[in-house]
Coordinates of C-alpha atoms in Angstrom, one line a residue:
M836 CA 185.2 299.5 126.0
H837 CA 181.9 297.3 126.6
Q838 CA 179.9 300.0 128.8
R839 CA 181.0 302.9 126.9
V840 CA 179.4 302.4 123.7
R841 CA 176.1 301.6 126.2
T842 CA 176.4 304.6 128.3
E843 CA 179.0 306.8 124.8
F844 CA 178.3 305.8 121.6
W845 CA 175.0 304.5 121.6
G846 CA 173.8 306.3 124.8
Y847 CA 170.7 303.9 125.7
A848 CA 171.8 303.5 129.1
P849 CA 174.3 307.0 129.9
H850 CA 173.3 307.2 133.4
E851 CA 175.4 302.9 133.6
Q852 CA 177.4 302.6 136.4
L853 CA 178.2 299.1 136.5
D854 CA 180.9 297.9 138.6
N855 CA 183.5 295.1 136.7
E856 CA 181.8 292.5 139.0
A857 CA 178.1 293.5 137.3
L858 CA 178.6 293.9 134.3
I859 CA 181.4 290.4 134.6
D860 CA 177.2 289.0 135.0
E861 CA 176.0 290.4 132.2
K862 CA 173.2 292.7 134.6
Y863 CA 173.7 295.5 131.7
Q864 CA 170.8 295.2 128.8
G865 CA 171.9 294.0 125.7
I866 CA 174.3 291.4 124.4
R867 CA 177.2 290.6 122.6
P868 CA 178.0 287.8 120.9
A869 CA 181.2 286.6 120.1
P870 CA 182.8 285.2 116.7
G871 CA 183.4 281.3 118.2
Y872 CA 181.5 281.0 121.2
P873 CA 178.3 279.5 121.2
A874 CA 175.7 282.3 119.6
C875 CA 178.2 282.4 116.7
P876 CA 180.6 279.4 116.8
D877 CA 182.2 280.3 113.0
H878 CA 185.6 282.0 113.7
T879 CA 185.5 282.8 109.7
V880 CA 183.3 286.0 110.3
K881 CA 185.8 287.7 112.1
K882 CA 188.0 288.2 108.3
E883 CA 184.6 290.3 107.1
L884 CA 184.5 291.7 110.3
F885 CA 188.0 292.8 109.9
E886 CA 187.2 294.3 106.6
L887 CA 184.5 295.9 108.0
L888 CA 186.1 297.3 110.6
D889 CA 189.1 297.9 108.7
A890 CA 191.6 297.0 112.1
P891 CA 194.3 296.3 110.3
A892 CA 194.7 300.4 110.3
I893 CA 194.4 300.4 114.7
G894 CA 197.2 297.6 114.9
M895 CA 194.6 294.3 115.3
T896 CA 195.2 291.2 112.6
L897 CA 193.7 287.7 112.4
T898 CA 196.2 284.8 112.2
E899 CA 196.0 282.2 110.0
G900 CA 193.3 279.8 112.7
Y901 CA 191.5 283.0 113.4
A902 CA 193.5 283.7 116.4
M903 CA 192.7 287.9 117.4
L904 CA 196.5 289.9 117.8
P905 CA 197.3 291.4 119.8
T906 CA 196.6 289.0 122.0
A907 CA 193.5 291.2 124.5
A908 CA 191.7 292.4 121.9
V909 CA 187.8 291.2 122.2
S910 CA 185.4 290.9 118.9
G911 CA 181.5 290.9 119.3
F912 CA 178.0 292.0 117.8
Y913 CA 176.1 293.8 120.1
F914 CA 172.5 293.5 120.4
S915 CA 170.6 295.8 122.7
H916 CA 167.1 294.7 122.8
P917 CA 166.0 294.5 126.2
D918 CA 165.1 291.2 125.4
S919 CA 168.6 290.4 124.2
R920 CA 170.1 287.1 125.8
Y921 CA 172.3 284.7 124.5
F922 CA 171.5 281.5 123.1
G923 CA 174.0 279.0 121.9
V924 CA 174.2 276.9 118.0
G925 CA 172.6 273.6 118.8
K926 CA 174.0 270.8 116.6
V927 CA 173.4 271.3 113.2
S928 CA 172.0 268.8 110.8
R929 CA 173.2 268.4 107.0
D930 CA 171.1 270.5 105.0
Q931 CA 171.4 273.3 107.9
V932 CA 175.2 272.7 106.8
E933 CA 174.4 273.4 103.1
S934 CA 172.2 276.1 103.2
Y935 CA 175.2 277.9 105.6
A936 CA 177.9 277.2 103.0
Q937 CA 175.5 278.6 100.3
R938 CA 175.0 281.8 101.9
R939 CA 178.3 282.2 103.2
G940 CA 179.6 281.2 99.7
V941 CA 182.1 279.0 100.4
S942 CA 182.1 274.8 100.3
V943 CA 180.1 272.8 101.9
E944 CA 183.3 271.1 102.7
Q945 CA 184.3 274.6 104.4
A946 CA 182.0 274.6 106.7
Q947 CA 181.5 271.7 107.7
R948 CA 185.5 272.2 108.8
D949 CA 184.2 276.2 110.3
L950 CA 181.6 274.7 112.1
A951 CA 182.9 270.9 113.0
S952 CA 181.6 271.0 117.0
N953 CA 178.2 271.7 116.3
L954 CA 177.7 269.5 113.3
G955 CA 175.5 266.8 113.8
Y956 CA 175.9 264.5 111.8
N957 CA 179.9 262.0 110.9
A958 CA 181.2 264.5 107.8

């Protein structure tokens, strides 16, 4: 599916023909950061993503811990810009968590739970 986004749906790489090894080595243009990984450590954003895409209509659901079902499912945010690069969110400070909580409309305590592995302080 990832390759079809570039070659067919968005069409910015219509003649791209990458084998599995090249795909695994990320030899394509753009990035696909996924919730729960270093560039997007908060798994809870999957809830809004699933609502936006109406994922249950095609049989996809989320567990209470935000794992996707069926287990072979994947999700991510596609960025096609040629200068897009993967990155990792480092440790975040208390004021950053407070700002994030406000922007997400959740309590600071909830944001701390959602970002626990990235906290740069003891909550």
